[in-house]
mmCIF file of C-alpha atoms in Angstrom:
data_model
loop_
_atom_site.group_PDB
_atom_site.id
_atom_site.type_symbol
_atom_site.label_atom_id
_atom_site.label_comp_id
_atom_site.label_asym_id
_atom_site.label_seq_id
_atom_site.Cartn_x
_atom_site.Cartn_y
_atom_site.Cartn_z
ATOM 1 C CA UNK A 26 0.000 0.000 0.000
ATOM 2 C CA UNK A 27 2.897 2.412 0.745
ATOM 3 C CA UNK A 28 4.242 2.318 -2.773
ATOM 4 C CA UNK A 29 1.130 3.000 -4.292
ATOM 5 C CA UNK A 30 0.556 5.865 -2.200
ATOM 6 C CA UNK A 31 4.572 6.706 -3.366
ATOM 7 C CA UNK A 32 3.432 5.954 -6.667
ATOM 8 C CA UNK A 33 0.668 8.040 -6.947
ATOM 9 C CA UNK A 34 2.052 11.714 -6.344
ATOM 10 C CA UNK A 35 4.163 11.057 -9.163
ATOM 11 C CA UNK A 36 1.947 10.288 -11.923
ATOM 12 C CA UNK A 37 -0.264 13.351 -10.536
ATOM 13 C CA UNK A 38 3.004 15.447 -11.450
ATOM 14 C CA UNK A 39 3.273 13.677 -14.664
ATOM 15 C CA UNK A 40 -0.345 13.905 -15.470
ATOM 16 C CA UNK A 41 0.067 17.868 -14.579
ATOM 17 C CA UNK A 42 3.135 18.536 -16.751
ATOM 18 C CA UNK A 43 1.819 16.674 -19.711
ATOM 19 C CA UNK A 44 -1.161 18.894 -19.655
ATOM 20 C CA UNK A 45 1.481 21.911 -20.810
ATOM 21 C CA UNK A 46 2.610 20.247 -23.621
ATOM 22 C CA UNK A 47 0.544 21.899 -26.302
ATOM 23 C CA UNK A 48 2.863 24.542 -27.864
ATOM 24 C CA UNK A 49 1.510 27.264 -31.052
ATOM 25 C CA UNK A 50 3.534 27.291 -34.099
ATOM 26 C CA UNK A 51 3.322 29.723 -36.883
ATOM 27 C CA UNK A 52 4.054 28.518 -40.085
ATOM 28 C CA UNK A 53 4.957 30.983 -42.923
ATOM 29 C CA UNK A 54 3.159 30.311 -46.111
ATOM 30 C CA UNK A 55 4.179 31.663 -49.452
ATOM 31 C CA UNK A 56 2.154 34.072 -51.175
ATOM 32 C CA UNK A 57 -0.453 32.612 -53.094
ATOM 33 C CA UNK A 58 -0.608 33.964 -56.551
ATOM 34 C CA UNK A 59 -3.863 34.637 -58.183
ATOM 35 C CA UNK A 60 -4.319 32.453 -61.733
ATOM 36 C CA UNK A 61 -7.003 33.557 -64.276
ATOM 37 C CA UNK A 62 -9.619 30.477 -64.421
ATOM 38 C CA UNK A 63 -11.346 29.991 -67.715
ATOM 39 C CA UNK A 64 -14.307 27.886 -67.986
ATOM 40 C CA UNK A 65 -15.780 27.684 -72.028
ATOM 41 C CA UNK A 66 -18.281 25.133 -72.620
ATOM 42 C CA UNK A 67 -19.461 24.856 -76.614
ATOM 43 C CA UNK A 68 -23.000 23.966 -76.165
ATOM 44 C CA UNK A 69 -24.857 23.131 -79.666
ATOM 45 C CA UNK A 70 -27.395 25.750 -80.259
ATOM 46 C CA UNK A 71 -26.540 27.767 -77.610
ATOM 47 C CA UNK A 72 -24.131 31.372 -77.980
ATOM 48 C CA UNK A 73 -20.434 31.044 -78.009
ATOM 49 C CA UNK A 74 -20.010 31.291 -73.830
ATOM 50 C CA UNK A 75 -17.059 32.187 -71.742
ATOM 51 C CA UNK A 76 -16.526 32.079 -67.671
ATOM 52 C CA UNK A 77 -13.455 33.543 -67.334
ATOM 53 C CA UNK A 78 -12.649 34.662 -63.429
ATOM 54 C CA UNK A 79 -9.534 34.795 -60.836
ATOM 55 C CA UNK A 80 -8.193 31.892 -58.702
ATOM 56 C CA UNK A 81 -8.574 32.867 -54.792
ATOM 57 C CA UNK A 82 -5.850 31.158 -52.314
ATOM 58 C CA UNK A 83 -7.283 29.312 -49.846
ATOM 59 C CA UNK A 84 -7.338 31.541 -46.813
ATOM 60 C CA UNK A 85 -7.943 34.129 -49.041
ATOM 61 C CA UNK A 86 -11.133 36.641 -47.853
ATOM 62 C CA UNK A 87 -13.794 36.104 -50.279
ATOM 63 C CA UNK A 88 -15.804 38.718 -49.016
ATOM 64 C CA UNK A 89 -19.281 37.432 -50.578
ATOM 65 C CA UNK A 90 -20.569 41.144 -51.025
ATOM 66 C CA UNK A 91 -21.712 43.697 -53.676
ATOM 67 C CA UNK A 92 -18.190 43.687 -54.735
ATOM 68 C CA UNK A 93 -17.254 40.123 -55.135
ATOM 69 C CA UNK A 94 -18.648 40.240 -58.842
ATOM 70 C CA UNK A 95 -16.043 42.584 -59.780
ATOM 71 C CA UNK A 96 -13.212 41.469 -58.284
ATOM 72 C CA UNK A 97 -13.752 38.102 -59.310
ATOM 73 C CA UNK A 98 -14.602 38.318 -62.820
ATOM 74 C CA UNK A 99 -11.553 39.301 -64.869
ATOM 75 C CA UNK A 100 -12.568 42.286 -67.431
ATOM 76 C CA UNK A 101 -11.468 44.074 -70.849
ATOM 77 C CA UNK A 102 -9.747 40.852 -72.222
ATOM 78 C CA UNK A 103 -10.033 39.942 -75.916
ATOM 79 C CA UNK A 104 -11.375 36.589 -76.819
ATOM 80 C CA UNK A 105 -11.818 34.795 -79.705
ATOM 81 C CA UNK A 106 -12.755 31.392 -81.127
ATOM 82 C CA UNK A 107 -11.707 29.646 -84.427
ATOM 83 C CA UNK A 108 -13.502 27.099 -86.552
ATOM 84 C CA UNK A 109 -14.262 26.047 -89.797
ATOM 85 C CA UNK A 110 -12.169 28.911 -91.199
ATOM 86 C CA UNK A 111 -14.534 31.277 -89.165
ATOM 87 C CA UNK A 112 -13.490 33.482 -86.127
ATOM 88 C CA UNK A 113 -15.686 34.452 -83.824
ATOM 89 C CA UNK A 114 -15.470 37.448 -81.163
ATOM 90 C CA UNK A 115 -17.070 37.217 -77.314
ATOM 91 C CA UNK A 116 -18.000 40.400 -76.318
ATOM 92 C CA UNK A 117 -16.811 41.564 -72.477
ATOM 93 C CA UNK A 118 -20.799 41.785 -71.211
ATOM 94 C CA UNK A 119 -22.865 39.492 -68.965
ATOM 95 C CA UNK A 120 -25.319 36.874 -69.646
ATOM 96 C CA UNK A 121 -27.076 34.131 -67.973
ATOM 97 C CA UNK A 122 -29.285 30.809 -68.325
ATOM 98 C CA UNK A 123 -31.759 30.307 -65.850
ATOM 99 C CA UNK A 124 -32.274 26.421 -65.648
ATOM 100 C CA UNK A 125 -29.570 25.161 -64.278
ATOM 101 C CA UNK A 126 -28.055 28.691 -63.293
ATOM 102 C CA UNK A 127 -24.869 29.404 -65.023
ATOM 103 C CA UNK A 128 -23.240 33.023 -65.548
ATOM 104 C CA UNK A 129 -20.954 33.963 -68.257
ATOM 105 C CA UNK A 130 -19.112 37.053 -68.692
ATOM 106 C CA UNK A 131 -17.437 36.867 -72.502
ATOM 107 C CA UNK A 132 -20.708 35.950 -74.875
ATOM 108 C CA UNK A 133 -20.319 35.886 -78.663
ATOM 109 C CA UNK A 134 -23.595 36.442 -81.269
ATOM 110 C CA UNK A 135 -23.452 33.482 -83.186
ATOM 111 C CA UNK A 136 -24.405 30.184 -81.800
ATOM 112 C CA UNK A 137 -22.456 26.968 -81.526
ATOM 113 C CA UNK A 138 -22.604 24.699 -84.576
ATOM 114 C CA UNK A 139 -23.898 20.803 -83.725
ATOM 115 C CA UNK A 140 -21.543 19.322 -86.489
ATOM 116 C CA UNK A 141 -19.110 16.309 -84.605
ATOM 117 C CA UNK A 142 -15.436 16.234 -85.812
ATOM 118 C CA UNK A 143 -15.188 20.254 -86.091
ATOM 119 C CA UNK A 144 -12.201 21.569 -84.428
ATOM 120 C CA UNK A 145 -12.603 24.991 -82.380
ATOM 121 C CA UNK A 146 -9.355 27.113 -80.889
ATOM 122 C CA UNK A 147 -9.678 29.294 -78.139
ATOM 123 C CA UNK A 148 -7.723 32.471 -78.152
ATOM 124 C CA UNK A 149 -7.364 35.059 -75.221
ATOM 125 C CA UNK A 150 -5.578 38.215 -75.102
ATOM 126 C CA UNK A 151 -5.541 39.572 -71.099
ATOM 127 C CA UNK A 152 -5.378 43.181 -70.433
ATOM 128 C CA UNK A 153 -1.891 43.258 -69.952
ATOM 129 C CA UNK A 154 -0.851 41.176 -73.249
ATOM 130 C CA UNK A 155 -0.516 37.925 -71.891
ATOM 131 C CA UNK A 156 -1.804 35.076 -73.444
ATOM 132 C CA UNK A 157 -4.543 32.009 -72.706
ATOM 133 C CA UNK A 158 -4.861 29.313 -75.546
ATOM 134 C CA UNK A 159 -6.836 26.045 -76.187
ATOM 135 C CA UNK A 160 -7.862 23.496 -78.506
ATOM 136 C CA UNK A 161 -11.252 21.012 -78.505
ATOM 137 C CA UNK A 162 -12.814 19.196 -80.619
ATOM 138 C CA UNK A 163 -17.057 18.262 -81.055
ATOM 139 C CA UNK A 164 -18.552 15.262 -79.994
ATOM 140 C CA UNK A 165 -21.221 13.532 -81.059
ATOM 141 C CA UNK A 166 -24.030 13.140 -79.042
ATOM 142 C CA UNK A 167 -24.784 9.605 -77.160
ATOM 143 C CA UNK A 168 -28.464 9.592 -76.815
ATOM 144 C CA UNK A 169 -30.366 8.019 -73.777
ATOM 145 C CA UNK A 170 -31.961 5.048 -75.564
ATOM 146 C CA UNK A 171 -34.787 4.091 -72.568
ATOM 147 C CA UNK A 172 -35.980 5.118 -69.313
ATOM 148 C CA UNK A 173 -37.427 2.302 -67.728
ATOM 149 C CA UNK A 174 -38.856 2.508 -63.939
ATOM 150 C CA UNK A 175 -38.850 -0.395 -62.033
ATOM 151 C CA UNK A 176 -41.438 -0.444 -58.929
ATOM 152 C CA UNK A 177 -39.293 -2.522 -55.683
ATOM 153 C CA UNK A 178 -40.598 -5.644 -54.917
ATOM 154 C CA UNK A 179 -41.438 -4.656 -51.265
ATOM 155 C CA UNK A 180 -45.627 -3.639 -51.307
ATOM 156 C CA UNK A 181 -44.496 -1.553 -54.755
ATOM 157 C CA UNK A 182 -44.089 1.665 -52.428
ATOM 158 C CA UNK A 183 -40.960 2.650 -54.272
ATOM 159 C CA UNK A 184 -39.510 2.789 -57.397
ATOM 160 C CA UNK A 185 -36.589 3.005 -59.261
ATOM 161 C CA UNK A 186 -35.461 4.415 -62.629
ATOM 162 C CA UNK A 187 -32.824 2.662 -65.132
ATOM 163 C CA UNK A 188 -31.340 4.837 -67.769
ATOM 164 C CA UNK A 189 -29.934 2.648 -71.046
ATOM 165 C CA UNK A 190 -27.487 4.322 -73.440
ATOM 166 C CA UNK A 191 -25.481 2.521 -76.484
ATOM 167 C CA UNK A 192 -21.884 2.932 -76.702
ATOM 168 C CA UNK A 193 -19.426 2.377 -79.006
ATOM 169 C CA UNK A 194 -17.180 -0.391 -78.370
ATOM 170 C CA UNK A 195 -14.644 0.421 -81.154
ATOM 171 C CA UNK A 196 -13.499 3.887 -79.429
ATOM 172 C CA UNK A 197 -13.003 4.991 -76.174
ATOM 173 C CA UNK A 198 -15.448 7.282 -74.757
ATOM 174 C CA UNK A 199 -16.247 8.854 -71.305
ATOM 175 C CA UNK A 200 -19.253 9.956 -69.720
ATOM 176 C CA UNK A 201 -20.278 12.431 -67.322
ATOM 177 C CA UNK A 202 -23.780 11.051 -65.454
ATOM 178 C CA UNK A 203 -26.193 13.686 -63.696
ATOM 179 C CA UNK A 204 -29.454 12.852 -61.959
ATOM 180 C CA UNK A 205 -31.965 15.401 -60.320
ATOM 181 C CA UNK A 206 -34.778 15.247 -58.831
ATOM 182 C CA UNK A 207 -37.648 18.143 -58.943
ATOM 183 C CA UNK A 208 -35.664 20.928 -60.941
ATOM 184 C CA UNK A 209 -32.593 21.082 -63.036
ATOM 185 C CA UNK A 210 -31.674 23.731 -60.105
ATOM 186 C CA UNK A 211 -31.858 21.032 -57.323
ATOM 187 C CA UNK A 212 -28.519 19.488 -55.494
ATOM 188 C CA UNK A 213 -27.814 16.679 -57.955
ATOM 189 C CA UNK A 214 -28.686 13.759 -56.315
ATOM 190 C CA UNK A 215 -25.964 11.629 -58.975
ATOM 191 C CA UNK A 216 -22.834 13.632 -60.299
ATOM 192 C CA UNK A 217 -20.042 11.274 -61.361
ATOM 193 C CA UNK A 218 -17.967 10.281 -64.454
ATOM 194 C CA UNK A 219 -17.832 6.687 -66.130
ATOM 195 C CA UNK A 220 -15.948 5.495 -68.837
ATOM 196 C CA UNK A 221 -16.111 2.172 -71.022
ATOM 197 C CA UNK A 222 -12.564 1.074 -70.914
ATOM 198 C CA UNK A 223 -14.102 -2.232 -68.853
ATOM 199 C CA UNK A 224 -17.619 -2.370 -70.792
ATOM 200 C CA UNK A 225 -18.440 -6.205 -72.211
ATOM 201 C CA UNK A 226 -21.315 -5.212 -73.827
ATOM 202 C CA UNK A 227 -23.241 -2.596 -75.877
ATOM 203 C CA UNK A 228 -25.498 -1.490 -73.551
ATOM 204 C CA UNK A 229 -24.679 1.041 -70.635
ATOM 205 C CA UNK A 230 -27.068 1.502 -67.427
ATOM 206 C CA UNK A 231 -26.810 3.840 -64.773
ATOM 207 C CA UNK A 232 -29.512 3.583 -62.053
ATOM 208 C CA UNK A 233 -31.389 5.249 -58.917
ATOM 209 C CA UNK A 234 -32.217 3.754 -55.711
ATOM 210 C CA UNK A 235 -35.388 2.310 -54.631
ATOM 211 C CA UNK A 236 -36.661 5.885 -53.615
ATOM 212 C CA UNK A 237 -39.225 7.184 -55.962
ATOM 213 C CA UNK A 238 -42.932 8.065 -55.906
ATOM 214 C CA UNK A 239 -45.668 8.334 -57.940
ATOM 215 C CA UNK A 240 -45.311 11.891 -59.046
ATOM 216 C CA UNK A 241 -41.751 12.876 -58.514
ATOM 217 C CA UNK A 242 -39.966 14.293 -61.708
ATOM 218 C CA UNK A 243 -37.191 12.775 -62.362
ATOM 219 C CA UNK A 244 -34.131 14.757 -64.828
ATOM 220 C CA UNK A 245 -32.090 12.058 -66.350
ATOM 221 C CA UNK A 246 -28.989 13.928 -68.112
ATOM 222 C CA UNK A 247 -26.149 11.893 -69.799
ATOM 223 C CA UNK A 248 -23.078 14.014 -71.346
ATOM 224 C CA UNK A 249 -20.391 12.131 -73.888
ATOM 225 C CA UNK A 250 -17.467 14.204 -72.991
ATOM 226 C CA UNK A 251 -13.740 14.221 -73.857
ATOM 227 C CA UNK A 252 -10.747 12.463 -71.994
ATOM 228 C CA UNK A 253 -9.384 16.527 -71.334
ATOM 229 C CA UNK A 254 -12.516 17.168 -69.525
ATOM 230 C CA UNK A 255 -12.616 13.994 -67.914
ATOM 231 C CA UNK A 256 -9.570 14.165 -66.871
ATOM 232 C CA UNK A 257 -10.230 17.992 -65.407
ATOM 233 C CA UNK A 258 -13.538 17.421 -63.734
ATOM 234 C CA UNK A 259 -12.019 14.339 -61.511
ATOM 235 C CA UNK A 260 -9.359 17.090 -60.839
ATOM 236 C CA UNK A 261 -11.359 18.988 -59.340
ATOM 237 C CA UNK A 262 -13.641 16.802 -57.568
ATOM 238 C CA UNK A 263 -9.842 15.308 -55.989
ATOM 239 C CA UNK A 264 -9.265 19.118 -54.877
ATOM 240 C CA UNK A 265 -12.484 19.724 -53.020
ATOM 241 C CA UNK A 266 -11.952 16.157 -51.433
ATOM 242 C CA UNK A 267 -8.053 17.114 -50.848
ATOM 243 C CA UNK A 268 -9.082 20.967 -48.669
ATOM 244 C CA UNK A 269 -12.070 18.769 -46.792
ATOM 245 C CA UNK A 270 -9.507 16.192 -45.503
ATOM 246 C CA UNK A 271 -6.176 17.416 -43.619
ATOM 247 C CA UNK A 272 -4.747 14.314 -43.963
ATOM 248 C CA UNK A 273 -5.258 13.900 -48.349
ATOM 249 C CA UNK A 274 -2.315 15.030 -50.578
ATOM 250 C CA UNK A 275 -2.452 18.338 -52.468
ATOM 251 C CA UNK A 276 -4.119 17.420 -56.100
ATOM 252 C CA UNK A 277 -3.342 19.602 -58.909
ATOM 253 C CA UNK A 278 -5.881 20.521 -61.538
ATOM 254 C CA UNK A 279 -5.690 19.259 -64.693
ATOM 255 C CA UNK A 280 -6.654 22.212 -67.452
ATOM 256 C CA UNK A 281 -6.649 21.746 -71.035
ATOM 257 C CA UNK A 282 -5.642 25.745 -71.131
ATOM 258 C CA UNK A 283 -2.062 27.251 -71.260
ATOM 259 C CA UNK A 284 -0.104 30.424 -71.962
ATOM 260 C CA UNK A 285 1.824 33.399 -70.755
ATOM 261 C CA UNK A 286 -1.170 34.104 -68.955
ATOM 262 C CA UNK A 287 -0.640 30.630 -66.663
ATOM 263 C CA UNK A 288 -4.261 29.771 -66.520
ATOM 264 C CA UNK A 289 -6.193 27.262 -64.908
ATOM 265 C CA UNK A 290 -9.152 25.711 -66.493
ATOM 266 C CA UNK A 291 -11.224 23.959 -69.431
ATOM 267 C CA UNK A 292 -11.894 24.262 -72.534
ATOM 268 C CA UNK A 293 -14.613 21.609 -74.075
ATOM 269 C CA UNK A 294 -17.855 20.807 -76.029
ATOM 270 C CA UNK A 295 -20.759 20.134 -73.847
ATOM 271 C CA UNK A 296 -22.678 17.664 -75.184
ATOM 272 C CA UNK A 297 -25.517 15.845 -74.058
ATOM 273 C CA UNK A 298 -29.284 13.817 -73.748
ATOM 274 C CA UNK A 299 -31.742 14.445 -71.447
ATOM 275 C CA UNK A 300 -35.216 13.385 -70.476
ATOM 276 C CA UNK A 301 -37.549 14.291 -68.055
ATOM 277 C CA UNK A 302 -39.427 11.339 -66.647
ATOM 278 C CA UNK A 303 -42.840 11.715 -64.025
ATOM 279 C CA UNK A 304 -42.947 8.807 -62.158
ATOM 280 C CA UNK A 305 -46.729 6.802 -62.730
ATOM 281 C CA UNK A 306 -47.672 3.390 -61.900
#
């Protein structure tokens, strides 16, 4: 009994000092420097459309008011884009689509050709003479072949909704896979990319959970993209993941834009299927 009681004084002096071992540390970080972020998706039938904006570091202050807008979006730059011989000008004024929201700030007045297999070249002269260049070339769409809804076995209180596409087995090709429920504005409730490089078979499926009701809408969207956008959009989606998690490695993004003007970014055709489906028993 005597050497516990020794014993015990001891480890309350141990217990004490170890609660003073926390210590601050400042850590110098370099300067983050500010990259110009382009974001031009050629939508068939829609106007020539340009995003282009400044990269924030982050512990930058975004300071989300009346004056984010115009700090953010980069202004007075001249932008053009090639095809077929033809060279087309964006204008430096705003415009928006409603359904899903998106907001350019370059917008040209003709409207982007459907034709697969034409090349377009993106050109960008910034205020101060640097450059921003890119190349991409239009797909052909991949149309959603079937939407089939599948009531659950369990009483039929739920359903589910399979969406078939036909690929092409001789090429590679990659998909991006969006599914929303209600609106076109609502948190997707899918949002991934798929490719084909293990595909057996013809047919493609993606599907939903048993979750559905009689009366919910249900936006199937299915985009054939290119490998540079592919490649980007995982990027970014290994970023977000990367500043969430202290412990995940730093993960560059992969652009498909370069230059003087070191830009971040994508350049691509946005092409896609979609259907609208009301769920009925």
């Amino acid at each position: 009994m005597r050497t516990i009681k020794n014993i015990l004084p001891f480890l309350s002096l141990a217990f004490l000092a170890a609660c003073n071992l926390e210590k601050d540390v400042e850590i110098d970080l370099p300067e983050y420097n500010s990259q110009p972020v382009v974001e031009c998706y050629l939508e068939p039938g829609k106007p020539f459309r340009l995003l282009l904006t400044r990269s924030y570091g982050f512990f930058d202050p975004l300071g989300l008011d009346s004056t984010f807008l115009d700090k953010t979006l980069l202004s007075g730059a001249v932008v053009t884009i090639t095809y077929n011989g033809q060279v087309d000008t964006l204008f430096n004024q705003l415009s928006a689509e409603i359904e899903p929201l998106k907001l350019f700030n370059y917008t040209g007045l003709n409207t982007v050709p459907a034709d697969p297999g034409v090349d377009y070249t993106l050109n960008i002269t910034m205020p101060d003479g640097k450059t921003i260049s890119g190349q991409t070339t239009m797909l052909p769409q991949i149309p959603i072949d079937s939407v089939v809804v599948e009531w659950g076995p369990a009483q039929d209180t739920f359903a589910r909704v399979l969406t078939y596409i036909t690929d092409d087995l001789s090429q590679d090709n990659y998909f991006r896979r969006l599914l929303n429920y209600g609106s076109l504005d609502s948190i997707p409730e899918q949002d991934f990319l798929a490719n084909d490089r293990a595909a057996t078979t013809e047919q493609i499926a993606f599907g939903t959970a048993y979750e559905l009701v009689p009366d919910d809408t249900v936006f199937n969207t299915v985009f054939h993209i290119t490998k540079a956008y592919y490649d980007y959009f995982e990027s970014v989606q290994l970023a977000v993941f990367g500043n969430q998690n202290p412990f995940a490695q730093p993960s560059p993004i992969k652009s498909n834009v370069q230059g003087t003007a070191n830009p971040l970014g994508i350049f691509t055709c946005l092409v896609y299927d979609r259907q609208m489906t009301v769920i009925q028993r």
